[in-house]
Amino acid sequence: MIRQAIKLTIVTERLLLKEIIRVIEAAGASGYTVTPASGKGSKNLRSSGDPMVSDTYANVRIEVITTEPEMSERIANEIGEKFFENFSGIIYRDQVEVLRAHWL
Amino acid sequence: MIRQAIKLTIVTERLLLKEIIRVIEAAGASGYTVTPASGKGSKNLRSSGDPMVSDTYANVRIEVITTEPEMSERIANEIGEKFFENFSGIIYRDQVEVLRAHWL
Amino acid sequence: MIRQAIKLTIVTERLLLKEIIRVIEAAGASGYTVTPASGKGSKNLRSSGDPMVSDTYANVRIEVITTEPEMSERIANEIGEKFFENFSGIIYRDQVEVLRAHWL
Amino acid sequence: MEFILDFLTRFATQLQSPTLGFLIGGAVLAALGSRLEVPDAIYKFIVFMLLMKIGLKGGMKIREADLGDMLLPALFAVLIGVIIVLLGRYTLAILPKIRTEEGIATAGLFGAVSGSTLAAAMAVMDAEGLTYEAWAPALYPFMDIPALVLAIVMANVYLTKRKGDAGTRVKIWPIVTDSLRGSALSALLLGIALGLLTRPDFVYDSFYEPLFRGLLSVLMLVMGMEAYARVNELRKVAHWYAVYGAVAPLVHGLIAFGLGYIAHVTTGFSPGGVVLLSVLAASSSDISGPPTLRAGIPSANPSAYIGASTALGTPVAIAIGIPLFIGLAQVVFASA
Amino acid sequence: MEFILDFLTRFATQLQSPTLGFLIGGAVLAALGSRLEVPDAIYKFIVFMLLMKIGLKGGMKIREADLGDMLLPALFAVLIGVIIVLLGRYTLAILPKIRTEEGIATAGLFGAVSGSTLAAAMAVMDAEGLTYEAWAPALYPFMDIPALVLAIVMANVYLTKRKGDAGTRVKIWPIVTDSLRGSALSALLLGIALGLLTRPDFVYDSFYEPLFRGLLSVLMLVMGMEAYARVNELRKVAHWYAVYGAVAPLVHGLIAFGLGYIAHVTTGFSPGGVVLLSVLAASSSDISGPPTLRAGIPSANPSAYIGASTALGTPVAIAIGIPLFIGLAQVVFASA
Amino acid sequence: MEFILDFLTRFATQLQSPTLGFLIGGAVLAALGSRLEVPDAIYKFIVFMLLMKIGLKGGMKIREADLGDMLLPALFAVLIGVIIVLLGRYTLAILPKIRTEEGIATAGLFGAVSGSTLAAAMAVMDAEGLTYEAWAPALYPFMDIPALVLAIVMANVYLTKRKGDAGTRVKIWPIVTDSLRGSALSALLLGIALGLLTRPDFVYDSFYEPLFRGLLSVLMLVMGMEAYARVNELRKVAHWYAVYGAVAPLVHGLIAFGLGYIAHVTTGFSPGGVVLLSVLAASSSDISGPPTLRAGIPSANPSAYIGASTALGTPVAIAIGIPLFIGLAQVVFASA
Ligand SMILES: Nc1ncnc2c1ncn2[C@@H]1O[C@H](COP(=O)(O)O)[C@@H](O)[C@H]1O
Ligand SMILES: Nc1ncnc2c1ncn2[C@@H]1O[C@H](COP(=O)(O)O)[C@@H](O)[C@H]1O
Ligand SMILES: Nc1ncnc2c1ncn2[C@@H]1O[C@H](COP(=O)(O)O)[C@@H](O)[C@H]1O
Ligand code: NA
Ligand code: NA
Ligand code: NA
């Protein structure tokens, strides 16, 4: 029942959401979760003309849980190479135990 | 001071939030944190008639930190059995070190 | 390329966001990510007069990824001592592998 | 023959009504991939404003009305809600490839009422000078709640029987209160209460009334975008849902028209009232219905019923139903 | 005797005012567990609109006003803010089971001013044709800021003394600027400045003024729901907070009425102005006050002061205070 | 000389216009650290409302218009969009410390059009009774899209050449559709279509028109706050961006004024139309431009172009450009 898996987390500019989802789905992931985020890093580009003075969340935080470790690496590499030269973002991963999932 | 704990994460349809909180509180957890989320999985039911075209977050991500490992399992089992036959959702957990908490 | 790091997570009242960011930046962290959150714990102060009946997220969840373990402790201690006598909040950390970051 | 020509003219005129125009415009924008977005907070607030306006007006007018007149139409509203569910149960739900409980849920959603379709009808009727009883919008819950309750009960009875355990009985009262607590019905009923018990004339005339048509136009835009977005969901479920979504609104509206006609003859129910009753029947719930059904019949896939309702049912009810029933009323009641 | 009858009639009429109706309606909906929700974005925007409207009007009218007349009422506003805090400090805050700094914080919140209560009073007075000096709403900050500053200073002096270290002095200026930066006061003061320096007549007449009453009705709905939701918070703290929340608004309003009367006699402050001053005193801050107090007196549990204010203070000020002060004005100034 | 005096008077009057007042007020609030916030949902909705209003009006009027008249101004609009980008390419983008592709992106943003600046100009002109052709606002996309397309193409050609690989050609069509899908242009074009094809007069007169000026005032407040917030971003990039942001709007506007004058002489383009064309040229895109440029020229740092546009370009276009072009029109066309 309990299954070891990798949770890959990508924090990047909201502008890229659609394209990143395309990468994730193309990699064959069984799903993903998106949460609104904001933040600061070392590149820190403003992605849009959206007002800064309102409470906008200009980043997204995308999590992909996968039981295949190399899939997480593949997704990270593709996103990193395709977008991170010009866009803000960070990618990290850790180990989780999946207790319930419809794809198990 | 530093205390090993389990962080249980539940991502599911917003519709279920109230009932899931009831389960968590009944299990005796010392607290929980909720963030708005959206996502895609393999069941992928739309829970509500809320417009899809606007920026709605139709899921929630609920985290429960607990120092009792079997509590996390109990909560996961109860939620899984009660809801996941008919509703979308995923449950996973990992280990964290709690540095500060009012219930410590 | 892959770099072991500590992810420090702080969940606390939105009211404190600005001051906590000041602490994080003063500690020399390379960045942070903020997500809206709500929740319940054992102190559970209401931080503002904001309506409870609307869908407000009164908490924030702040993540700081750092390659220096003692920085996470320094931040946690400073925030804990400065704010947690009077404000709600929890701080925990775990290990992650950073695959991509502009500060690497 | 003449009626058909008449209807076609009316339909063509209707196509020029901004209500329909915004609906179609929304669908076109969505189809073209526009990034235009009406924020969720605005959408929710518009729904509140429209139903509060309808409620306030109803409440203010009911004071002067003879509520005895409401009796028969209210009874018919309940009856229509019940008929729609039964009809769906024994047509849609017994078709091949249709899971019975999903068919029933869909019938429940179509028996329930859409506040936005109701608002659209009222805007068109106001523009055409077609009047109705002050309490007519208050027929809403009389059709909405019985339909949802009946659908949930029937689906659960069916599921329980299939499982073979005659154990758990379905409790009706929680479904009723859950319906009443939905945001749409809450706003409508609060509006009626405030219209009845307070003197909101000034605030109604200066705020709720003047903003009504404009806010409705924005809502229609959202519903058009939404309809397009849900077409995909509809594609994933059995084709019969599409057939049902296209045909049911008109059938339900015509049944209601017939019953309304009886009320007209026997108790003098106004032609406008008959049209409104038909629209209530033709409409399918878009806001409160889905979560209530989801909770009540959890094993029914919401893509089926929401897809059928949002992608087809509502556009058909607004674009074809409203001009049809108005045209019918003009033909039928002109001679009377 | 006659006055009481008169007040009761007035109070009964007031119950029919939509302002109060929406407030009560909101509380009833919340109590019944309705899922109706006014989105946060709408709530924030409404507050902005109301205070901007009040500010613009004030600014436009102040141009023609003799600001010398404002001197005494402004001084009294400061005085009332101070009196309210001192009164709370030496009654509520010394009661058993009340933590002194929480009692002081509560007094600070009740000394501060609520923009929504002010707006509600202005709507009722406009409806009754009761006029006031153009600059009267501009008394807001004169009462609000001193009350918050004094409460924060007194609480910190108390806490420092208790700890025994006479070290850290409380800085006043940061509290003042923090108050001024709050969203409510910012909107009000910006409105006054724009009313004074630009010619916003058209935009005022076409937008801010016509929407005022309607937006206020929605805000009252939110505050009613909020009041109910906070009752639980109030239950968790000492009962004295409930007593204070119910009684203080009227006591504060009557003190202000007395001082206003003196201003009336000495400098011709209008009856409407006196009523508005009383409402400012009776009201307790709902938007800017809590975060300022939270930051200034961090060890005071906000459930105490927010509960007392939102669950009881504001409803009492609106439902009883406003009709009471208007009634009083009609009795007192009719003879004058 | 007289013209300058005239302009200064006009400018002083303009300072009293609430449009400018709210803009400056927003900047002042932001500078003082106010916590006043216009929620994102409200901001998005206001932009939708303004462009829908402009579109509807245009569409309704175009029906009666002779579209042949639009030909030359439309051609000039395209030409201006192209000129602005070329001008920026061979002035700003070749300056030292300016990365070429960032200079080009900035020129593209300034060639594109701002819906809010357009709305502000229309409000001022309406107040002054200065009329223009019904289709004039529809010139928007004719300037906006060519400017963005040209900038993206030139930047990519430059980058490709620098890299030395003559491989990837830039596709134009996706940039055009991406522009058209932006929320601002979508709303404008939908409005035009609905104005043209349906009869939205009632909804226009009861909703979009009366709310226009008020919503614009709120939008100006946001843009003022935004301008201040972006000053910091501007500080981080080369000083030349600040120079460009301050000067370019006026230069662009004057070029457009010249071309508009030619259209006036040859085809009778109205003075008001000339002013509007100048404002379109002077404005720089704030909503749809930035994401389109970000996607099209990903290596250009958006802080450069957004900073120059939001912190300086837009305030200069509104505060100086609008009164300048109106004044110029009154001088130039008075004699004509
Ligand atoms: N050290 C960090 N800890 C947490 N989040 C970070 C960190 N660095 C970057 N981020 C997130 O990643 C986004 C992009 O970072 P960057 O590309 O470095 O500007 C930021 O806006 C943050 O949300
Ligand atoms: N592999 C995954 N990685 C991350 N989130 C997931 C994954 N699978 C499912 N989810 C989340 O869980 C929700 C329900 O999943 P499901 O029940 O599979 O439809 C989705 O909407 C996602 O938010
Ligand atoms: N056991 C827990 N698990 C997850 N989140 C918690 C837990 N305890 C507290 N929190 C979060 O921390 C916030 C403050 O907690 P407290 O200071 O205990 O009131 C709560 O509102 C929750 O968002
Ligand atoms: Na129906
Ligand atoms: Na007060
Ligand atoms: Na331009």
CSV table of N, CA and C in Angstrom, one decimal, chain B residues 10-54:
chain,number,residue,atom,x,y,z
B,10,ILE,N,-2.6,16.1,2.4
B,10,ILE,CA,-3.8,15.7,1.7
B,10,ILE,C,-4.1,16.7,0.6
B,11,VAL,N,-4.1,16.3,-0.6
B,11,VAL,CA,-4.6,17.2,-1.7
B,11,VAL,C,-5.9,16.6,-2.2
B,12,THR,N,-7.0,17.4,-2.1
B,12,THR,CA,-8.3,16.9,-2.5
B,12,THR,C,-9.2,18.0,-2.9
B,13,GLU,N,-10.5,17.7,-3.2
B,13,GLU,CA,-11.4,18.7,-3.7
B,13,GLU,C,-11.8,19.6,-2.5
B,14,ARG,N,-11.9,20.9,-2.8
B,14,ARG,CA,-12.2,21.9,-1.8
B,14,ARG,C,-13.6,21.6,-1.1
B,15,LEU,N,-14.5,21.1,-1.9
B,15,LEU,CA,-15.8,20.6,-1.4
B,15,LEU,C,-15.7,19.8,-0.1
B,16,LEU,N,-14.6,19.1,0.1
B,16,LEU,CA,-14.5,18.2,1.2
B,16,LEU,C,-13.9,18.8,2.4
B,17,LEU,N,-13.4,20.1,2.3
B,17,LEU,CA,-12.6,20.6,3.3
B,17,LEU,C,-13.2,20.5,4.7
B,18,LYS,N,-14.4,20.9,4.9
B,18,LYS,CA,-15.0,20.9,6.2
B,18,LYS,C,-15.0,19.5,6.8
B,19,GLU,N,-15.4,18.5,6.0
B,19,GLU,CA,-15.5,17.2,6.5
B,19,GLU,C,-14.1,16.6,6.9
B,20,ILE,N,-13.1,17.0,6.0
B,20,ILE,CA,-11.8,16.4,6.3
B,20,ILE,C,-11.2,17.1,7.6
B,21,ILE,N,-11.5,18.3,7.8
B,21,ILE,CA,-11.1,19.0,9.0
B,21,ILE,C,-11.7,18.3,10.2
B,22,ARG,N,-12.9,17.9,10.1
B,22,ARG,CA,-13.6,17.2,11.1
B,22,ARG,C,-12.8,15.9,11.5
B,23,VAL,N,-12.4,15.1,10.4
B,23,VAL,CA,-11.7,13.9,10.6
B,23,VAL,C,-10.4,14.2,11.4
B,24,ILE,N,-9.7,15.2,10.9
B,24,ILE,CA,-8.4,15.6,11.5
B,24,ILE,C,-8.5,15.9,12.9
B,25,GLU,N,-9.5,16.7,13.2
B,25,GLU,CA,-9.7,17.1,14.6
B,25,GLU,C,-10.1,16.0,15.5
B,26,ALA,N,-11.0,15.1,15.0
B,26,ALA,CA,-11.4,13.9,15.7
B,26,ALA,C,-10.2,13.0,16.0
B,27,ALA,N,-9.2,13.0,15.1
B,27,ALA,CA,-8.1,12.1,15.4
B,27,ALA,C,-7.2,12.7,16.4
B,28,GLY,N,-7.4,13.9,16.9
B,28,GLY,CA,-6.6,14.5,17.9
B,28,GLY,C,-5.4,15.2,17.5
B,29,ALA,N,-5.3,15.6,16.2
B,29,ALA,CA,-4.2,16.4,15.7
B,29,ALA,C,-4.1,17.7,16.4
B,30,SER,N,-2.9,18.2,16.6
B,30,SER,CA,-2.7,19.5,17.3
B,30,SER,C,-2.9,20.7,16.4
B,31,GLY,N,-3.1,20.5,15.1
B,31,GLY,CA,-3.4,21.6,14.2
B,31,GLY,C,-3.3,21.1,12.7
B,32,TYR,N,-3.5,22.1,11.8
B,32,TYR,CA,-3.4,21.8,10.4
B,32,TYR,C,-3.3,23.1,9.7
B,33,THR,N,-2.7,23.0,8.4
B,33,THR,CA,-2.6,24.2,7.6
B,33,THR,C,-3.2,23.9,6.2
B,34,VAL,N,-4.0,24.9,5.7
B,34,VAL,CA,-4.7,24.7,4.4
B,34,VAL,C,-4.1,25.7,3.4
B,35,THR,N,-3.8,25.2,2.2
B,35,THR,CA,-3.5,26.2,1.2
B,35,THR,C,-4.4,25.9,-0.1
B,36,PRO,N,-4.7,26.9,-0.8
B,36,PRO,CA,-5.5,26.7,-2.0
B,36,PRO,C,-4.6,26.0,-3.1
B,37,ALA,N,-5.2,25.1,-3.9
B,37,ALA,CA,-4.5,24.4,-4.9
B,37,ALA,C,-5.4,24.1,-6.0
B,38,SER,N,-4.7,23.8,-7.1
B,38,SER,CA,-5.5,23.2,-8.2
B,38,SER,C,-4.6,22.1,-8.8
B,39,GLY,N,-5.1,21.3,-9.7
B,39,GLY,CA,-4.2,20.2,-10.2
B,39,GLY,C,-4.9,19.3,-11.1
B,40,LYS,N,-4.2,18.2,-11.4
B,40,LYS,CA,-4.7,17.2,-12.2
B,40,LYS,C,-4.2,15.9,-11.7
B,41,GLY,N,-5.0,14.9,-11.8
B,41,GLY,CA,-4.6,13.5,-11.4
B,41,GLY,C,-5.3,12.5,-12.3
B,42,SER,N,-5.5,11.3,-11.8
B,42,SER,CA,-6.1,10.3,-12.7
B,42,SER,C,-7.6,10.2,-12.6
B,43,LYS,N,-8.1,10.7,-11.5
B,43,LYS,CA,-9.6,10.6,-11.4
B,43,LYS,C,-10.2,11.9,-11.9
B,44,ASN,N,-9.8,13.0,-11.3
B,44,ASN,CA,-10.1,14.2,-11.9
B,44,ASN,C,-11.6,14.6,-12.1
B,45,LEU,N,-12.2,14.5,-11.0
B,45,LEU,CA,-13.6,14.9,-11.0
B,45,LEU,C,-13.7,16.4,-10.8
B,46,ARG,N,-14.6,17.1,-11.4
B,46,ARG,CA,-14.9,18.5,-11.1
B,46,ARG,C,-15.8,18.5,-10.0
B,47,SER,N,-15.5,19.2,-8.9
B,47,SER,CA,-16.4,19.0,-7.7
B,47,SER,C,-17.6,19.9,-7.7
B,48,SER,N,-17.5,21.0,-8.5
B,48,SER,CA,-18.5,22.0,-8.3
B,48,SER,C,-18.9,22.6,-9.6
B,49,GLY,N,-19.9,23.4,-9.6
B,49,GLY,CA,-20.3,24.1,-10.9
B,49,GLY,C,-19.5,25.4,-11.0
B,50,ASP,N,-18.6,25.7,-10.1
B,50,ASP,CA,-17.8,26.9,-10.2
B,50,ASP,C,-17.2,27.1,-11.5
B,51,PRO,N,-17.1,28.3,-12.0
B,51,PRO,CA,-16.6,28.5,-13.4
B,51,PRO,C,-15.2,28.0,-13.5
B,52,MET,N,-14.9,27.3,-14.5
B,52,MET,CA,-13.5,26.9,-14.7
B,52,MET,C,-12.7,28.0,-15.4
B,53,VAL,N,-13.4,28.9,-16.1
B,53,VAL,CA,-12.7,29.9,-16.8
B,53,VAL,C,-12.0,31.0,-16.0
B,54,SER,N,-12.5,31.1,-14.8
B,54,SER,CA,-11.9,32.1,-13.9
B,54,SER,C,-10.8,31.3,-13.1
